[in-house]
Structures are given as structure tokens and as C-alpha cells.
Amino acid sequence: MTILVTGATGNVGRQVVEHLVKRGADVRALVRDPSKAEFPAGVSVAQGDFLDVDSLRSAMSGVSTLFLLNAVVPDEFTQALTALNVARSAGIERIVYLSVIHADVYVNVPHFAGKFGVERMIEQMGFKATILRPAYFIQNDLMVKDVITGYGAYPMPVGAKGLAMIDVRDIAEIAALELLRREQAAEPLALDRINLVGPETLTGAGIAAIWSDVLARPIAYGGDNTEGFEQNLKQFMPAWAAYDMRLMGERFLTDGMLPEAGDVERLTKLLGRPLRSYRAFASETVASA
């Protein structure tokens, strides 16, 4: 019985592998470049790519449970559907898929719409799956750490509705627990969706206030200009991706990214401990600088 982890060298996938190994699972990691793979002892490495069908067939051979994580790329939807079809051919019935919260709400945002399409394919293909729907990753704000500390401004377009930001470490641990729950079940478990949220819903002004406390100096919120946000992102990512992020930011401002009743309690019970907070992340970031 083997669990295949895709996206295994990324921030989430690497930690999923580590959690699974700690809990004694037989883990196979799918990677493009094995020379960049640094995993715990006992992890088998499969070289491959979502668009290399033969490599997927080889990687999924003998696998019982799949962690499906697709990066935000122009052909994300094609990559995911290819993986699902190869998984079905390989006899894999148990899947944990990393989607995104409000995938069915932010329908004009390309990477949300793509993940929602994958969710629908999982259902229509009859997979027994857990669909994890994380909110905004707290660690995304590492990208703007220097702006916060150097210019005294929090620039992300969070707005006043609020985002239920979640720590990547919590996402990875919950994914590993779900993979093990499905792997160890006597029969494939019914499809389930889990919103992955942090312990609190934070506004842009609220996050600026946290940074003000942690840095002991004023930090202003300046994130509602989504056009400027797009232009800044274009300096270090493709224009299509910057526009995708702008559209997401606009939905942050109009809709927020809010938890449903009971989400925090469900995750706290699943982890057996409190969820990590944004304030703790900010304090760790400053301490490590």
C-alpha cells in the first residue's frame, strides 16, 4: 500500500511527505528533477511530469492513495485531468485533492475556476476523495516582508471583508492525516470537502495592526489598489499570472474569504491542537530576520 505525493518538492507537498513518513506510511514522491529531491529515508522517488503520461503511468503503478496537487500554471486543468484519468486506469480509488476555498464562488478567477472544474471531474468520475479547500496561505506574505519592514506598509489587497488565512504547515499536516485516513480505511470512504482556514478572519487593517505590534512601529494598510498590485506582480511573474492574482484580489475586496460555521472547530479537532495564527507567523518572521 503506497501513497503517491505529487508536487512533492513544493512548500505543501514536501511537508506532506515528512508528515506521512513520521507516521510510518509507504511514500512515493513524484518529482521532475530527482537531483532537487531531499526527502526522509525510505521515500521512493518517481521522476515524471503531469504532461508526460508514460511517466505518470509508471509513478502510479501499485499506488493505493494519491495526493493530487497542481501548481497554478496555464494548463493546470489539463494536467489535473490527465492525472485523474491515469489514476483511474491504475485502479487508484482514494484521492486527496488540494483545491481552494470558494472555488465555486470566485468563478471569474482562472485558477479558482480550474480547480472547481477538477472538483467536478473528481465527482463525476466517481472517485472517493477528500477535497481540501484552503484559504489564502499565510506564508504568501513572505513575498511582501521587505515592503512591510522597509516601507512601513502592508500592500496585499485583503480589504475589509477579511480572509481566513491559514498556515501552510497546518495545510500539510491536515492533508497527511486525510491521506492516512483514506489509506487505512477498510473500504474507500465517501467524497468529502473540508475548508482549510486559520483561527481568525483578518482584514487588511487588522493585519497591518499585527505587524505594527510585532515591529513596534506603525505599519499602514495600503492594499486596495488592485491595478497597482498587478503591476508590481508583473515584475517577478508572467503577466497572465499577475492578472489572475489581481482578479483574486478584487474578489477579496468584494467577497472576502470567509469560513463556514464549524470550520475552525473541525480543524482543531482533526489536528488535536489549535491552528497556527497570523500573529505567530509575523513574530517568527521578525525573529528570524
Short mmCIF file of C-alpha atoms in Angstrom, two decimals:
data_model
loop_
_atom_site.label_atom_id
_atom_site.label_comp_id
_atom_site.label_asym_id
_atom_site.label_seq_id
_atom_site.Cartn_x
_atom_site.Cartn_y
_atom_site.Cartn_z
CA MET A 1 0.00 0.00 0.00
CA THR A 2 1.68 3.16 -1.25
CA ILE A 3 0.75 6.83 -1.12
CA LEU A 4 1.90 8.92 -4.10
CA VAL A 5 2.55 12.59 -3.37
CA THR A 6 2.59 14.95 -6.34
CA GLY A 7 4.07 18.42 -6.05
CA ALA A 8 6.42 16.77 -3.58
CA THR A 9 9.20 19.36 -3.71
CA GLY A 10 6.90 22.35 -3.10
CA ASN A 11 6.05 24.06 0.19
CA VAL A 12 2.98 21.92 0.88
CA GLY A 13 3.99 18.63 -0.77
CA ARG A 14 7.40 18.42 0.91
CA GLN A 15 5.79 18.78 4.33
CA VAL A 16 3.09 16.25 3.45
CA VAL A 17 5.83 13.73 2.67
CA GLU A 18 7.53 14.43 6.00
CA HIS A 19 4.32 14.00 7.99
CA LEU A 20 3.50 10.74 6.22
CA VAL A 21 6.97 9.30 6.84
CA LYS A 22 6.79 10.23 10.54
CA ARG A 23 3.56 8.25 10.74
CA GLY A 24 5.07 5.18 9.10
CA ALA A 25 3.48 5.41 5.64
CA ASP A 26 4.97 3.95 2.48
CA VAL A 27 5.53 7.09 0.39
CA ARG A 28 6.41 7.65 -3.24
CA ALA A 29 7.20 11.20 -4.38
CA LEU A 30 6.64 12.41 -7.94
CA VAL A 31 9.31 14.95 -8.94
CA ARG A 32 10.51 16.48 -12.19
CA ASP A 33 14.16 16.59 -11.15
CA PRO A 34 15.37 13.91 -8.68
CA SER A 35 18.57 15.90 -8.07
CA LYS A 36 16.44 18.50 -6.25
CA ALA A 37 14.61 15.93 -4.15
CA GLU A 38 15.61 15.86 -0.48
CA PHE A 39 13.30 13.52 1.35
CA PRO A 40 13.49 11.46 4.54
CA ALA A 41 14.96 7.98 4.29
CA GLY A 42 12.59 5.40 2.90
CA VAL A 43 10.79 7.69 0.42
CA SER A 44 10.92 6.33 -3.12
CA VAL A 45 11.26 8.91 -5.87
CA ALA A 46 9.47 8.71 -9.22
CA GLN A 47 10.69 11.05 -11.93
CA GLY A 48 7.88 12.43 -14.03
CA ASP A 49 5.57 15.21 -15.04
CA PHE A 50 1.81 15.65 -15.32
CA LEU A 51 2.12 16.10 -19.08
CA ASP A 52 4.35 13.04 -19.51
CA VAL A 53 1.69 10.33 -19.49
CA ASP A 54 4.08 7.39 -19.53
CA SER A 55 5.91 8.76 -16.50
CA LEU A 56 2.58 9.16 -14.69
CA ARG A 57 1.64 5.57 -15.53
CA SER A 58 4.92 4.38 -14.03
CA ALA A 59 4.61 6.60 -10.94
CA MET A 60 1.03 5.47 -10.22
CA SER A 61 1.68 1.76 -10.71
CA GLY A 62 0.98 -0.05 -7.44
CA VAL A 63 -0.27 3.11 -5.71
CA SER A 64 -3.32 2.89 -3.43
CA THR A 65 -3.82 6.56 -2.46
CA LEU A 66 -2.99 9.76 -4.36
CA PHE A 67 -2.27 13.28 -3.14
CA LEU A 68 -3.05 15.49 -6.13
CA LEU A 69 -1.53 18.96 -6.05
CA ASN A 70 -1.37 21.01 -9.23
CA ALA A 71 0.58 24.25 -9.44
CA VAL A 72 -1.03 27.42 -10.79
CA VAL A 73 0.07 27.21 -14.42
CA PRO A 74 -1.77 27.91 -17.71
CA ASP A 75 -2.51 24.22 -18.32
CA GLU A 76 -3.34 23.35 -14.71
CA PHE A 77 -6.74 21.91 -15.65
CA THR A 78 -5.27 19.68 -18.37
CA GLN A 79 -2.58 18.44 -16.01
CA ALA A 80 -5.13 17.54 -13.34
CA LEU A 81 -7.48 15.74 -15.73
CA THR A 82 -4.59 13.76 -17.18
CA ALA A 83 -3.58 12.70 -13.68
CA LEU A 84 -7.15 11.70 -12.79
CA ASN A 85 -7.54 9.58 -15.92
CA VAL A 86 -4.20 7.83 -15.39
CA ALA A 87 -5.13 7.27 -11.74
CA ARG A 88 -8.40 5.63 -12.73
CA SER A 89 -6.59 3.38 -15.20
CA ALA A 90 -4.14 2.42 -12.44
CA GLY A 91 -7.03 1.42 -10.16
CA ILE A 92 -6.50 4.22 -7.65
CA GLU A 93 -9.76 4.92 -5.84
CA ARG A 94 -8.58 7.01 -2.90
CA ILE A 95 -7.59 10.64 -3.50
CA VAL A 96 -6.88 13.79 -1.54
CA TYR A 97 -7.05 16.81 -3.84
CA LEU A 98 -5.76 20.27 -2.90
CA SER A 99 -8.29 22.73 -4.32
CA VAL A 100 -9.07 26.21 -2.99
CA ILE A 101 -11.79 27.70 -0.82
CA HIS A 102 -14.65 29.40 -2.70
CA ALA A 103 -13.68 27.62 -5.93
CA ASP A 104 -17.37 27.70 -6.82
CA VAL A 105 -17.70 31.41 -5.94
CA TYR A 106 -14.65 33.10 -7.50
CA VAL A 107 -15.71 31.82 -10.91
CA ASN A 108 -14.04 34.63 -12.89
CA VAL A 109 -10.60 33.91 -11.39
CA PRO A 110 -8.79 31.46 -13.69
CA HIS A 111 -7.02 29.29 -11.15
CA PHE A 112 -10.15 29.08 -8.97
CA ALA A 113 -12.30 28.11 -11.96
CA GLY A 114 -9.77 25.47 -12.97
CA LYS A 115 -9.74 23.87 -9.54
CA PHE A 116 -13.54 23.93 -9.43
CA GLY A 117 -13.57 22.09 -12.75
CA VAL A 118 -11.25 19.45 -11.30
CA GLU A 119 -13.52 19.07 -8.27
CA ARG A 120 -16.44 18.38 -10.61
CA MET A 121 -14.41 15.81 -12.57
CA ILE A 122 -13.48 14.02 -9.34
CA GLU A 123 -17.17 13.75 -8.51
CA GLN A 124 -18.32 12.72 -11.98
CA MET A 125 -15.55 10.14 -12.37
CA GLY A 126 -16.73 8.54 -9.14
CA PHE A 127 -13.53 8.93 -7.10
CA LYS A 128 -13.67 8.52 -3.35
CA ALA A 129 -11.86 11.69 -2.39
CA THR A 130 -11.25 14.36 0.17
CA ILE A 131 -11.27 17.77 -1.47
CA LEU A 132 -9.26 20.19 0.65
CA ARG A 133 -10.17 23.82 0.13
CA PRO A 134 -7.53 26.05 1.70
CA ALA A 135 -7.94 29.79 2.14
CA TYR A 136 -5.11 32.24 1.44
CA PHE A 137 -1.75 30.88 2.58
CA ILE A 138 -0.25 32.94 5.43
CA GLN A 139 3.23 32.28 4.05
CA ASN A 140 2.31 34.12 0.83
CA ASP A 141 3.03 37.26 2.81
CA LEU A 142 6.73 36.40 2.90
CA MET A 143 6.73 37.93 -0.60
CA VAL A 144 5.97 41.35 0.89
CA LYS A 145 8.07 41.08 4.05
CA ASP A 146 10.61 43.61 2.79
CA VAL A 147 7.87 46.07 1.83
CA ILE A 148 6.39 45.81 5.31
CA THR A 149 9.67 46.19 7.16
CA GLY A 150 11.34 48.59 4.72
CA TYR A 151 8.48 50.91 3.72
CA GLY A 152 6.08 50.57 6.64
CA ALA A 153 3.16 49.40 4.50
CA TYR A 154 1.18 46.19 4.17
CA PRO A 155 0.44 46.04 0.42
CA MET A 156 -1.67 42.89 -0.11
CA PRO A 157 -5.27 43.54 -1.30
CA VAL A 158 -7.01 41.92 1.66
CA GLY A 159 -9.73 44.56 2.11
CA ALA A 160 -12.32 44.94 4.82
CA LYS A 161 -14.35 41.74 4.38
CA GLY A 162 -11.49 39.64 5.69
CA LEU A 163 -9.58 36.47 4.85
CA ALA A 164 -9.45 33.33 7.00
CA MET A 165 -5.72 32.87 6.29
CA ILE A 166 -4.15 29.51 7.10
CA ASP A 167 -0.57 28.48 7.84
CA VAL A 168 0.95 26.17 5.21
CA ARG A 169 2.21 23.87 7.98
CA ASP A 170 -1.37 23.25 9.08
CA ILE A 171 -2.45 22.55 5.49
CA ALA A 172 0.27 19.92 5.08
CA GLU A 173 -0.47 18.17 8.36
CA ILE A 174 -4.20 18.03 7.64
CA ALA A 175 -3.52 16.67 4.15
CA ALA A 176 -1.32 13.94 5.59
CA LEU A 177 -3.95 12.99 8.16
CA GLU A 178 -6.59 12.77 5.45
CA LEU A 179 -4.34 10.66 3.23
CA LEU A 180 -3.75 8.24 6.09
CA ARG A 181 -7.45 8.13 6.99
CA ARG A 182 -8.31 7.13 3.44
CA GLU A 183 -5.33 4.80 3.04
CA GLN A 184 -6.12 2.90 6.23
CA ALA A 185 -9.89 2.62 5.75
CA ALA A 186 -11.17 -0.90 5.03
CA GLU A 187 -13.24 0.44 2.13
CA PRO A 188 -12.88 3.67 0.12
CA LEU A 189 -14.55 6.50 2.04
CA ALA A 190 -17.26 8.73 0.62
CA LEU A 191 -16.37 12.03 -1.00
CA ASP A 192 -15.87 14.88 1.44
CA ARG A 193 -14.95 18.57 1.26
CA ILE A 194 -13.03 20.34 4.00
CA ASN A 195 -12.46 24.09 4.15
CA LEU A 196 -8.96 24.81 5.45
CA VAL A 197 -8.98 28.09 7.35
CA GLY A 198 -7.00 29.79 10.05
CA PRO A 199 -8.19 30.53 13.59
CA GLU A 200 -9.38 34.04 12.76
CA THR A 201 -10.60 36.15 9.85
CA LEU A 202 -8.31 39.12 9.25
CA THR A 203 -8.87 42.39 7.40
CA GLY A 204 -6.10 44.37 5.73
CA ALA A 205 -6.18 46.93 8.53
CA GLY A 206 -6.13 44.12 11.11
CA ILE A 207 -3.02 42.57 9.58
CA ALA A 208 -1.29 45.96 9.46
CA ALA A 209 -2.10 46.33 13.17
CA ILE A 210 -0.50 42.95 13.91
CA TRP A 211 2.68 43.99 12.10
CA SER A 212 2.62 47.30 13.97
CA ASP A 213 2.55 45.41 17.27
CA VAL A 214 5.23 42.92 16.26
CA LEU A 215 7.59 45.55 14.83
CA ALA A 216 6.75 48.15 17.50
CA ARG A 217 6.23 50.87 14.88
CA PRO A 218 3.33 51.96 12.67
CA ILE A 219 2.54 49.85 9.60
CA ALA A 220 -0.16 51.23 7.28
CA TYR A 221 -2.58 49.21 5.16
CA GLY A 222 -2.28 50.21 1.51
CA GLY A 223 -3.61 47.22 -0.38
CA ASP A 224 -6.89 48.23 -2.04
CA ASN A 225 -5.28 49.29 -5.33
CA THR A 226 -5.54 46.06 -7.32
CA GLU A 227 -4.27 47.71 -10.52
CA GLY A 228 -1.06 48.67 -8.73
CA PHE A 229 -0.91 45.18 -7.21
CA GLU A 230 -0.97 43.66 -10.71
CA GLN A 231 1.76 45.99 -11.97
CA ASN A 232 4.01 45.13 -9.01
CA LEU A 233 3.50 41.39 -9.53
CA LYS A 234 4.45 41.67 -13.21
CA GLN A 235 7.99 42.45 -12.10
CA PHE A 236 8.53 38.87 -10.97
CA MET A 237 5.82 36.71 -12.54
CA PRO A 238 4.24 36.30 -16.00
CA ALA A 239 1.62 38.86 -16.97
CA TRP A 240 -1.16 36.24 -17.10
CA ALA A 241 -0.36 35.16 -13.54
CA ALA A 242 -0.24 38.75 -12.28
CA TYR A 243 -3.66 39.38 -13.81
CA ASP A 244 -5.00 36.16 -12.26
CA MET A 245 -3.78 37.39 -8.85
CA ARG A 246 -5.36 40.81 -9.45
CA LEU A 247 -8.73 39.18 -10.16
CA MET A 248 -8.37 37.15 -6.97
CA GLY A 249 -7.56 40.33 -5.05
CA GLU A 250 -10.66 42.03 -6.41
CA ARG A 251 -12.77 39.16 -5.10
CA PHE A 252 -11.03 39.52 -1.73
CA LEU A 253 -12.28 43.10 -1.64
CA THR A 254 -15.86 42.34 -2.71
CA ASP A 255 -16.44 38.91 -1.15
CA GLY A 256 -13.71 38.21 1.35
CA MET A 257 -12.58 34.66 2.03
CA LEU A 258 -14.70 33.60 4.95
CA PRO A 259 -15.04 30.33 6.84
CA GLU A 260 -18.27 28.44 7.26
CA ALA A 261 -19.76 27.73 10.67
CA GLY A 262 -17.83 24.94 12.39
CA ASP A 263 -14.73 25.03 10.14
CA VAL A 264 -12.28 26.13 12.85
CA GLU A 265 -13.67 23.66 15.37
CA ARG A 266 -13.48 20.78 12.87
CA LEU A 267 -9.84 21.50 12.01
CA THR A 268 -8.85 21.98 15.65
CA LYS A 269 -10.35 18.60 16.50
CA LEU A 270 -8.68 16.97 13.49
CA LEU A 271 -5.23 18.32 14.43
CA GLY A 272 -5.69 17.83 18.16
CA ARG A 273 -4.29 21.32 18.78
CA PRO A 274 -5.07 24.97 17.95
CA LEU A 275 -4.49 26.26 14.43
CA ARG A 276 -1.43 28.46 13.94
CA SER A 277 -2.16 32.20 13.94
CA TYR A 278 -1.04 35.06 11.71
CA ARG A 279 0.44 36.84 14.72
CA ALA A 280 2.64 33.82 15.44
CA PHE A 281 3.80 33.83 11.80
CA ALA A 282 4.64 37.54 11.95
CA SER A 283 6.58 37.08 15.20
CA GLU A 284 8.53 34.12 13.77
CA THR A 285 9.31 36.11 10.62
CA VAL A 286 10.69 39.07 12.54
CA ALA A 287 12.65 36.84 14.92
CA SER A 288 14.31 35.00 12.04
CA ALA A 289 15.31 38.17 10.14
#
